[in-house]
PDB file of C-alpha atoms in Angstrom:
ATOM      1  CA  MET C 130     177.643-125.242  18.755  1.00 51.00           C
ATOM      2  CA  THR C 131     177.314-122.127  17.573  1.00 54.00           C
ATOM      3  CA  ILE C 132     174.405-120.599  16.310  1.00 60.00           C
ATOM      4  CA  THR C 133     174.960-116.782  14.885  1.00 63.00           C
ATOM      5  CA  GLU C 134     170.913-115.171  15.351  1.00 62.00           C
ATOM      6  CA  PRO C 135     169.563-111.476  15.379  1.00 60.00           C
ATOM      7  CA  THR C 136     169.290-108.836  18.136  1.00 48.00           C
ATOM      8  CA  THR C 137     165.990-109.693  18.463  1.00 61.00           C
ATOM      9  CA  SER C 138     164.875-113.260  19.475  1.00 85.00           C
ATOM     10  CA  LEU C 139     163.525-115.707  17.048  1.00 94.00           C
ATOM     11  CA  PRO C 140     160.072-116.536  17.658  1.00 96.00           C
ATOM     12  CA  SER C 141     159.696-119.704  19.917  1.00 96.00           C
ATOM     13  CA  HIS C 142     156.707-120.776  17.544  1.00 98.00           C
ATOM     14  CA  GLN C 143     155.098-120.099  14.284  1.00 98.00           C
ATOM     15  CA  ARG C 144     152.230-120.310  11.653  1.00 98.00           C
ATOM     16  CA  ALA C 145     152.606-123.144   8.794  1.00 98.00           C
ATOM     17  CA  ALA C 146     150.273-124.686   6.528  1.00 98.00           C
ATOM     18  CA  VAL C 147     150.068-128.341   7.635  1.00 98.00           C
ATOM     19  CA  ARG C 148     148.403-130.913   6.129  1.00 98.00           C
ATOM     20  CA  GLN C 149     145.557-132.847   7.547  1.00 97.00           C
ATOM     21  CA  GLY C 150     144.722-136.646   6.786  1.00 95.00           C
ATOM     22  CA  THR C 151     145.803-137.929   3.429  1.00 92.00           C
ATOM     23  CA  GLY C 152     144.570-138.643   0.343  1.00 93.00           C
ATOM     24  CA  PRO C 153     141.992-136.017  -2.338  1.00 93.00           C
ATOM     25  CA  THR C 154     140.079-135.425   0.831  1.00 94.00           C
ATOM     26  CA  SER C 155     143.252-134.259   2.953  1.00 95.00           C
ATOM     27  CA  THR C 156     143.259-130.384   3.715  1.00 96.00           C
ATOM     28  CA  THR C 157     145.991-128.212   4.565  1.00 96.00           C
ATOM     29  CA  THR C 158     144.977-125.756   7.505  1.00 97.00           C
ATOM     30  CA  ILE C 159     146.738-122.940   9.184  1.00 98.00           C
ATOM     31  CA  SER C 160     148.691-124.331  12.436  1.00 98.00           C
ATOM     32  CA  THR C 161     151.323-123.583  15.171  1.00 98.00           C
ATOM     33  CA  ILE C 162     154.268-124.990  15.530  1.00 98.00           C
ATOM     34  CA  PRO C 163     157.773-125.010  16.861  1.00 98.00           C
ATOM     35  CA  VAL C 164     160.401-122.908  15.059  1.00 98.00           C
ATOM     36  CA  GLU C 165     163.701-125.058  14.722  1.00 96.00           C
ATOM     37  CA  ARG C 166     167.051-123.726  15.018  1.00 96.00           C
ATOM     38  CA  PRO C 167     169.324-124.494  12.181  1.00 97.00           C
ATOM     39  CA  GLY C 168     172.009-126.904  12.556  1.00 97.00           C
ATOM     40  CA  PRO C 169     175.547-127.295  11.546  1.00 97.00           C
ATOM     41  CA  GLY C 170     175.685-126.317   7.923  1.00 97.00           C
ATOM     42  CA  GLN C 171     172.251-125.352   7.683  1.00 98.00           C
ATOM     43  CA  ILE C 172     169.967-121.692   7.821  1.00 98.00           C
ATOM     44  CA  LEU C 173     167.319-120.415   9.092  1.00 98.00           C
ATOM     45  CA  VAL C 174     164.568-118.639   6.117  1.00 98.00           C
ATOM     46  CA  LYS C 175     161.853-116.525   7.229  1.00 98.00           C
ATOM     47  CA  ILE C 176     159.790-116.794   4.485  1.00 98.00           C
ATOM     48  CA  THR C 177     158.646-113.733   2.683  1.00 98.00           C
ATOM     49  CA  TRP C 178     157.264-114.963  -0.479  1.00 98.00           C
ATOM     50  CA  THR C 179     156.514-118.710  -1.195  1.00 98.00           C
ATOM     51  CA  GLY C 180     154.592-120.173  -4.451  1.00 96.00           C
ATOM     52  CA  LEU C 181     152.510-122.738  -5.097  1.00 95.00           C
ATOM     53  CA  CYS C 182     153.548-125.213  -7.770  1.00 93.00           C
ATOM     54  CA  GLY C 183     151.235-128.052  -9.185  1.00 92.00           C
ATOM     55  CA  SER C 184     153.500-130.520  -7.467  1.00 93.00           C
ATOM     56  CA  ASP C 185     152.332-129.217  -4.234  1.00 95.00           C
ATOM     57  CA  LYS C 186     149.106-129.980  -4.580  1.00 94.00           C
ATOM     58  CA  GLY C 187     149.835-134.047  -5.980  1.00 95.00           C
ATOM     59  CA  LEU C 188     151.522-134.223  -3.080  1.00 95.00           C
ATOM     60  CA  LEU C 189     149.237-133.225  -0.448  1.00 96.00           C
ATOM     61  CA  HIS C 190     146.560-134.975  -1.915  1.00 96.00           C
ATOM     62  CA  ASP C 191     148.376-138.022  -2.704  1.00 95.00           C
ATOM     63  CA  GLU C 192     147.670-137.738  -6.433  1.00 95.00           C
ATOM     64  CA  TRP C 193     150.780-139.741  -7.512  1.00 91.00           C
ATOM     65  CA  ALA C 194     150.259-142.648  -4.445  1.00 90.00           C
ATOM     66  CA  GLY C 195     149.349-144.586  -7.258  1.00 88.00           C
ATOM     67  CA  PHE C 196     153.496-144.513  -8.312  1.00 90.00           C
ATOM     68  CA  GLY C 197     154.443-144.969  -4.855  1.00 87.00           C
ATOM     69  CA  VAL C 198     155.342-141.639  -4.781  1.00 90.00           C
ATOM     70  CA  SER C 199     153.779-139.693  -1.065  1.00 93.00           C
ATOM     71  CA  MET C 200     154.938-137.087   1.257  1.00 95.00           C
ATOM     72  CA  ARG C 201     157.286-138.574   3.539  1.00 95.00           C
ATOM     73  CA  PRO C 202     156.564-138.451   7.139  1.00 96.00           C
ATOM     74  CA  GLU C 203     160.007-136.111   7.489  1.00 96.00           C
ATOM     75  CA  ALA C 204     158.089-133.537   5.928  1.00 97.00           C
ATOM     76  CA  LYS C 205     155.948-132.855   8.539  1.00 97.00           C
ATOM     77  CA  GLY C 206     152.631-132.366   6.203  1.00 97.00           C
ATOM     78  CA  ILE C 207     154.323-128.859   5.221  1.00 98.00           C
ATOM     79  CA  ALA C 208     154.467-128.514   1.120  1.00 98.00           C
ATOM     80  CA  GLY C 209     156.278-126.166  -0.941  1.00 98.00           C
ATOM     81  CA  HIS C 210     159.636-125.828  -2.267  1.00 97.00           C
ATOM     82  CA  GLU C 211     159.291-121.635  -4.285  1.00 97.00           C
ATOM     83  CA  GLY C 212     160.468-119.907  -1.311  1.00 98.00           C
ATOM     84  CA  VAL C 213     162.532-116.560  -0.835  1.00 98.00           C
ATOM     85  CA  GLY C 214     163.400-114.620   2.505  1.00 98.00           C
ATOM     86  CA  ARG C 215     166.263-113.609   4.490  1.00 98.00           C
ATOM     87  CA  VAL C 216     168.472-115.298   6.765  1.00 98.00           C
ATOM     88  CA  VAL C 217     167.724-114.754  10.430  1.00 98.00           C
ATOM     89  CA  ALA C 218     169.924-117.677  11.567  1.00 98.00           C
ATOM     90  CA  VAL C 219     172.861-119.317  10.608  1.00 98.00           C
ATOM     91  CA  GLY C 220     174.187-122.962  12.099  1.00 97.00           C
ATOM     92  CA  GLU C 221     177.627-123.695  12.738  1.00 97.00           C
ATOM     93  CA  GLY C 222     180.029-123.823   9.417  1.00 97.00           C
ATOM     94  CA  MET C 223     178.066-121.745   7.314  1.00 97.00           C
ATOM     95  CA  GLU C 224     179.487-118.174   9.336  1.00 96.00           C
ATOM     96  CA  LYS C 225     181.663-117.401   6.025  1.00 95.00           C
ATOM     97  CA  ARG C 226     179.281-118.027   3.450  1.00 96.00           C
ATOM     98  CA  TRP C 227     175.599-116.381   4.659  1.00 98.00           C
ATOM     99  CA  LYS C 228     175.424-113.815   7.004  1.00 97.00           C
ATOM    100  CA  ILE C 229     172.354-112.508   9.143  1.00 97.00           C
ATOM    101  CA  GLY C 230     169.557-110.668   6.685  1.00 97.00           C
ATOM    102  CA  ASP C 231     171.416-112.296   3.897  1.00 98.00           C
ATOM    103  CA  ARG C 232     168.582-113.155   0.511  1.00 98.00           C
ATOM    104  CA  ALA C 233     167.947-116.201   0.348  1.00 98.00           C
ATOM    105  CA  GLY C 234     166.002-119.523  -2.713  1.00 98.00           C
ATOM    106  CA  ILE C 235     164.916-122.169  -1.158  1.00 98.00           C
ATOM    107  CA  LYS C 236     164.637-125.145  -4.525  1.00 96.00           C
ATOM    108  CA  TRP C 237     163.285-128.104  -4.745  1.00 94.00           C
ATOM    109  CA  ILE C 238     166.103-130.515  -4.336  1.00 93.00           C
ATOM    110  CA  ALA C 239     167.034-128.764  -0.781  1.00 94.00           C
ATOM    111  CA  SER C 240     170.514-130.444  -0.486  1.00 93.00           C
ATOM    112  CA  VAL C 241     172.427-133.834  -2.364  1.00 92.00           C
ATOM    113  CA  CYS C 242     174.820-135.892  -0.393  1.00 90.00           C
ATOM    114  CA  GLY C 243     177.992-134.790  -2.700  1.00 88.00           C
ATOM    115  CA  GLU C 244     179.400-138.653  -2.278  1.00 90.00           C
ATOM    116  CA  CYS C 245     177.219-140.919  -4.741  1.00 90.00           C
ATOM    117  CA  GLU C 246     177.746-142.013  -8.128  1.00 88.00           C
ATOM    118  CA  PHE C 247     175.757-139.421  -9.940  1.00 89.00           C
ATOM    119  CA  CYS C 248     177.560-136.801  -7.968  1.00 88.00           C
ATOM    120  CA  LEU C 249     180.621-137.851  -8.093  1.00 88.00           C
ATOM    121  CA  THR C 250     180.923-138.407 -11.787  1.00 83.00           C
ATOM    122  CA  GLY C 251     178.811-135.097 -12.574  1.00 70.00           C
ATOM    123  CA  THR C 252     176.234-137.183 -14.852  1.00 66.00           C
ATOM    124  CA  GLY C 253     173.851-134.837 -12.613  1.00 71.00           C
ATOM    125  CA  GLU C 254     173.242-134.195  -9.100  1.00 76.00           C
ATOM    126  CA  VAL C 255     169.654-133.945  -9.824  1.00 84.00           C
ATOM    127  CA  ASN C 256     169.828-137.891  -9.833  1.00 88.00           C
ATOM    128  CA  CYS C 257     171.689-137.577  -6.626  1.00 92.00           C
ATOM    129  CA  ILE C 258     170.133-141.232  -4.261  1.00 89.00           C
ATOM    130  CA  ASN C 259     170.543-139.258  -1.341  1.00 93.00           C
ATOM    131  CA  GLN C 260     168.770-136.379  -2.096  1.00 93.00           C
ATOM    132  CA  LYS C 261     166.083-134.101   0.453  1.00 95.00           C
ATOM    133  CA  ASN C 262     163.448-132.434  -1.361  1.00 96.00           C
ATOM    134  CA  SER C 263     161.679-129.713   0.374  1.00 97.00           C
ATOM    135  CA  GLY C 264     158.227-130.388   0.843  1.00 97.00           C
ATOM    136  CA  PHE C 265     158.674-133.931  -0.239  1.00 96.00           C
ATOM    137  CA  THR C 266     161.118-135.382   2.320  1.00 96.00           C
ATOM    138  CA  MET C 267     161.685-132.124   4.586  1.00 97.00           C
ATOM    139  CA  PRO C 268     159.725-129.138   5.954  1.00 98.00           C
ATOM    140  CA  GLY C 269     159.121-127.021   2.831  1.00 98.00           C
ATOM    141  CA  THR C 270     158.339-123.443   2.407  1.00 98.00           C
ATOM    142  CA  PHE C 271     154.650-123.228   3.446  1.00 99.00           C
ATOM    143  CA  GLN C 272     155.871-122.152   6.707  1.00 99.00           C
ATOM    144  CA  GLU C 273     156.843-118.536   8.138  1.00 98.00           C
ATOM    145  CA  TYR C 274     160.483-119.587   9.239  1.00 99.00           C
ATOM    146  CA  CYS C 275     162.092-122.733   6.605  1.00 98.00           C
ATOM    147  CA  LEU C 276     165.738-124.753   7.722  1.00 98.00           C
ATOM    148  CA  ALA C 277     167.452-125.127   4.752  1.00 98.00           C
ATOM    149  CA  ASP C 278     170.881-126.324   3.565  1.00 97.00           C
ATOM    150  CA  GLY C 279     173.436-123.470   3.765  1.00 97.00           C
ATOM    151  CA  ARG C 280     175.163-124.905   0.667  1.00 94.00           C
ATOM    152  CA  TYR C 281     172.297-125.367  -1.286  1.00 92.00           C
ATOM    153  CA  ALA C 282     169.903-122.306  -0.929  1.00 96.00           C
ATOM    154  CA  SER C 283     170.283-120.176  -3.708  1.00 96.00           C
ATOM    155  CA  ARG C 284     171.730-116.450  -3.288  1.00 96.00           C
ATOM    156  CA  ILE C 285     169.123-114.226  -4.403  1.00 97.00           C
ATOM    157  CA  PRO C 286     170.258-111.049  -5.790  1.00 94.00           C
ATOM    158  CA  TYR C 287     168.885-107.579  -4.500  1.00 91.00           C
ATOM    159  CA  GLY C 288     167.966-106.464  -7.510  1.00 93.00           C
ATOM    160  CA  VAL C 289     165.443-109.689  -8.210  1.00 95.00           C
ATOM    161  CA  SER C 290     161.933-109.185  -6.151  1.00 96.00           C
ATOM    162  CA  ASP C 291     161.071-111.816  -3.962  1.00 96.00           C
ATOM    163  CA  GLU C 292     158.434-112.338  -7.269  1.00 95.00           C
ATOM    164  CA  GLU C 293     160.339-112.121  -9.800  1.00 94.00           C
ATOM    165  CA  ALA C 294     162.843-114.921  -7.686  1.00 96.00           C
ATOM    166  CA  GLY C 295     160.066-118.049  -6.395  1.00 95.00           C
ATOM    167  CA  PRO C 296     159.345-119.153  -9.230  1.00 94.00           C
ATOM    168  CA  MET C 297     163.360-119.496 -10.701  1.00 94.00           C
ATOM    169  CA  MET C 298     163.826-121.806  -7.614  1.00 95.00           C
ATOM    170  CA  CYS C 299     161.083-124.354  -9.402  1.00 94.00           C
ATOM    171  CA  GLY C 300     160.103-123.869 -12.950  1.00 93.00           C
ATOM    172  CA  GLY C 301     162.853-121.137 -13.755  1.00 93.00           C
ATOM    173  CA  LEU C 302     165.619-123.392 -12.975  1.00 92.00           C
ATOM    174  CA  THR C 303     164.152-126.668 -15.220  1.00 93.00           C
ATOM    175  CA  VAL C 304     163.652-124.761 -18.206  1.00 95.00           C
ATOM    176  CA  TYR C 305     167.221-123.023 -17.573  1.00 94.00           C
ATOM    177  CA  VAL C 306     168.972-126.355 -17.307  1.00 92.00           C
ATOM    178  CA  ALA C 307     167.071-128.026 -20.333  1.00 94.00           C
ATOM    179  CA  CYS C 308     168.208-124.523 -22.324  1.00 96.00           C
ATOM    180  CA  LYS C 309     171.977-125.181 -21.513  1.00 93.00           C
ATOM    181  CA  ARG C 310     171.522-128.820 -22.107  1.00 91.00           C
ATOM    182  CA  SER C 311     169.803-129.139 -25.443  1.00 94.00           C
ATOM    183  CA  ASN C 312     173.511-127.711 -26.898  1.00 94.00           C
ATOM    184  CA  VAL C 313     171.720-125.411 -28.822  1.00 96.00           C
ATOM    185  CA  LYS C 314     174.163-121.990 -29.345  1.00 96.00           C
ATOM    186  CA  ALA C 315     173.899-118.558 -30.264  1.00 97.00           C
ATOM    187  CA  GLY C 316     171.890-117.919 -32.973  1.00 96.00           C
ATOM    188  CA  GLN C 317     170.400-120.896 -34.121  1.00 95.00           C
ATOM    189  CA  TRP C 318     167.367-122.137 -33.213  1.00 96.00           C
ATOM    190  CA  ILE C 319     165.425-123.858 -30.704  1.00 96.00           C
ATOM    191  CA  VAL C 320     161.717-125.181 -29.811  1.00 97.00           C
ATOM    192  CA  LEU C 321     159.659-124.867 -27.425  1.00 97.00           C
ATOM    193  CA  PRO C 322     156.643-126.715 -27.440  1.00 97.00           C
ATOM    194  CA  GLY C 323     153.762-125.559 -24.537  1.00 97.00           C
ATOM    195  CA  ALA C 324     155.860-122.042 -24.896  1.00 97.00           C
ATOM    196  CA  GLY C 325     153.149-119.718 -23.436  1.00 96.00           C
ATOM    197  CA  GLY C 326     152.268-121.880 -20.576  1.00 94.00           C
ATOM    198  CA  GLY C 327     154.112-121.787 -17.013  1.00 92.00           C
ATOM    199  CA  LEU C 328     157.684-123.297 -17.896  1.00 95.00           C
ATOM    200  CA  GLY C 329     157.440-121.959 -21.187  1.00 97.00           C
ATOM    201  CA  HIS C 330     157.014-118.568 -20.705  1.00 97.00           C
ATOM    202  CA  LEU C 331     160.530-118.503 -18.874  1.00 97.00           C
ATOM    203  CA  ALA C 332     162.325-120.719 -21.411  1.00 98.00           C
ATOM    204  CA  ILE C 333     161.654-118.312 -23.832  1.00 98.00           C
ATOM    205  CA  GLN C 334     163.317-115.309 -22.106  1.00 97.00           C
ATOM    206  CA  PHE C 335     166.260-117.987 -20.703  1.00 97.00           C
ATOM    207  CA  ALA C 336     166.768-118.653 -24.784  1.00 98.00           C
ATOM    208  CA  ARG C 337     166.242-115.929 -26.014  1.00 98.00           C
ATOM    209  CA  ALA C 338     168.982-114.580 -23.402  1.00 97.00           C
ATOM    210  CA  MET C 339     171.335-117.158 -24.380  1.00 97.00           C
ATOM    211  CA  GLY C 340     170.941-115.623 -27.687  1.00 98.00           C
ATOM    212  CA  MET C 341     168.831-118.527 -29.196  1.00 98.00           C
ATOM    213  CA  ARG C 342     166.159-118.051 -32.419  1.00 96.00           C
ATOM    214  CA  ILE C 343     162.878-119.269 -30.733  1.00 97.00           C
ATOM    215  CA  ILE C 344     159.760-121.333 -32.298  1.00 96.00           C
ATOM    216  CA  ALA C 345     156.907-120.839 -30.133  1.00 97.00           C
ATOM    217  CA  ILE C 346     154.706-123.525 -29.806  1.00 97.00           C
ATOM    218  CA  ASP C 347     151.121-123.235 -28.058  1.00 98.00           C
ATOM    219  CA  SER C 348     147.211-122.300 -29.200  1.00 97.00           C
ATOM    220  CA  GLY C 349     145.627-119.416 -29.366  1.00 96.00           C
ATOM    221  CA  GLU C 350     146.044-115.370 -29.822  1.00 96.00           C
ATOM    222  CA  GLU C 351     146.651-114.417 -26.081  1.00 97.00           C
ATOM    223  CA  LYS C 352     149.162-117.122 -26.567  1.00 98.00           C
ATOM    224  CA  ARG C 353     150.749-115.910 -29.465  1.00 97.00           C
ATOM    225  CA  GLU C 354     150.943-112.235 -28.009  1.00 97.00           C
ATOM    226  CA  LEU C 355     152.530-113.685 -24.915  1.00 98.00           C
ATOM    227  CA  CYS C 356     155.344-115.631 -26.844  1.00 98.00           C
ATOM    228  CA  GLN C 357     155.926-112.886 -29.408  1.00 97.00           C
ATOM    229  CA  ARG C 358     156.483-110.085 -26.821  1.00 98.00           C
ATOM    230  CA  LEU C 359     158.392-112.348 -24.928  1.00 97.00           C
ATOM    231  CA  GLY C 360     160.667-112.648 -28.061  1.00 96.00           C
ATOM    232  CA  ALA C 361     159.580-115.622 -30.077  1.00 97.00           C
ATOM    233  CA  GLU C 362     160.129-114.701 -33.807  1.00 95.00           C
ATOM    234  CA  VAL C 363     157.924-117.820 -34.963  1.00 95.00           C
ATOM    235  CA  PHE C 364     154.672-119.066 -33.524  1.00 96.00           C
ATOM    236  CA  ILE C 365     153.042-122.044 -34.487  1.00 96.00           C
ATOM    237  CA  ASP C 366     149.544-122.580 -32.949  1.00 96.00           C
ATOM    238  CA  PHE C 367     149.420-126.756 -32.978  1.00 96.00           C
ATOM    239  CA  GLN C 368     145.030-126.409 -33.093  1.00 95.00           C
ATOM    240  CA  GLN C 369     145.459-124.857 -36.759  1.00 94.00           C
ATOM    241  CA  THR C 370     148.651-126.470 -37.955  1.00 93.00           C
ATOM    242  CA  PRO C 371     147.764-130.720 -39.085  1.00 92.00           C
ATOM    243  CA  ASP C 372     151.507-131.611 -39.320  1.00 93.00           C
ATOM    244  CA  VAL C 373     153.398-129.479 -36.972  1.00 93.00           C
ATOM    245  CA  ALA C 374     156.557-131.154 -37.573  1.00 93.00           C
ATOM    246  CA  ALA C 375     155.959-130.121 -41.060  1.00 92.00           C
ATOM    247  CA  GLU C 376     155.754-126.519 -40.429  1.00 92.00           C
ATOM    248  CA  VAL C 377     158.434-126.088 -37.873  1.00 92.00           C
ATOM    249  CA  MET C 378     161.141-127.796 -40.742  1.00 88.00           C
ATOM    250  CA  LYS C 379     159.727-126.079 -43.454  1.00 80.00           C
ATOM    251  CA  GLY C 380     159.679-122.439 -41.424  1.00 62.00           C
ATOM    252  CA  PRO C 381     162.527-120.102 -40.988  1.00 61.00           C
ATOM    253  CA  LEU C 382     164.853-122.925 -40.591  1.00 54.00           C
ATOM    254  CA  LEU C 383     167.884-123.012 -43.641  1.00 49.00           C
ATOM    255  CA  PRO C 384     169.372-126.301 -44.301  1.00 48.00           C
ATOM    256  CA  LYS C 385     172.949-125.482 -42.261  1.00 49.00           C
ATOM    257  CA  ASP C 386     170.383-125.161 -39.107  1.00 47.00           C
ATOM    258  CA  ILE C 387     168.767-128.642 -39.688  1.00 42.00           C
ATOM    259  CA  LYS C 388     171.939-130.676 -40.756  1.00 34.00           C
TER     260      LYS C 388
END
């Protein structure tokens, strides 16, 4: 097996935030763990930035255990799925795709099988029954060095900062896909509930980049200012609007827009 590594040897151990215990009283401590080498089809990424998603907290504290969703033992207690870093080792078969020093992003969906019905029919690899998830079924980005599937890691452009790229690995992808699948075309209106929130403010920016006209729904002057600054033409404050749906329909829409 061939592994391409930097001229400076990789450390044998690293720091990682590892869950201790289970349930709502579990804690996360900084521990020293081995640095794994990439196998065939994998790359090793030195994490330079990672976000903390609400779902990380849910998994770390078993908040979804009642629904049968708990962090798997294979994750080794390491959460995180909004990671950005640089490639420091390349496993066999990935030499043409990745080079040492390339910037890479690690997402919630770490890999898919490419062989199940969902993957093959195009109904959505997000439904892949064999998918692996960062921080859920495999160690996530709350560590200094993180293994990633070289086929599924995201290439990060050099003009985008770590801080900008990290949230794209989770919330950004979520709202991008939602805008894309909405079938709203450039020049048509799209309604974004919760537009001033973590996902919503990203949705405004994607929708605007796609040429959509935006009706933002949220509450408060701070959210109004944010939504309008990002490109929303209309803001509806749901706390001051008895019938939000009626307000949307009577607002700026023309008959051709609501056929």
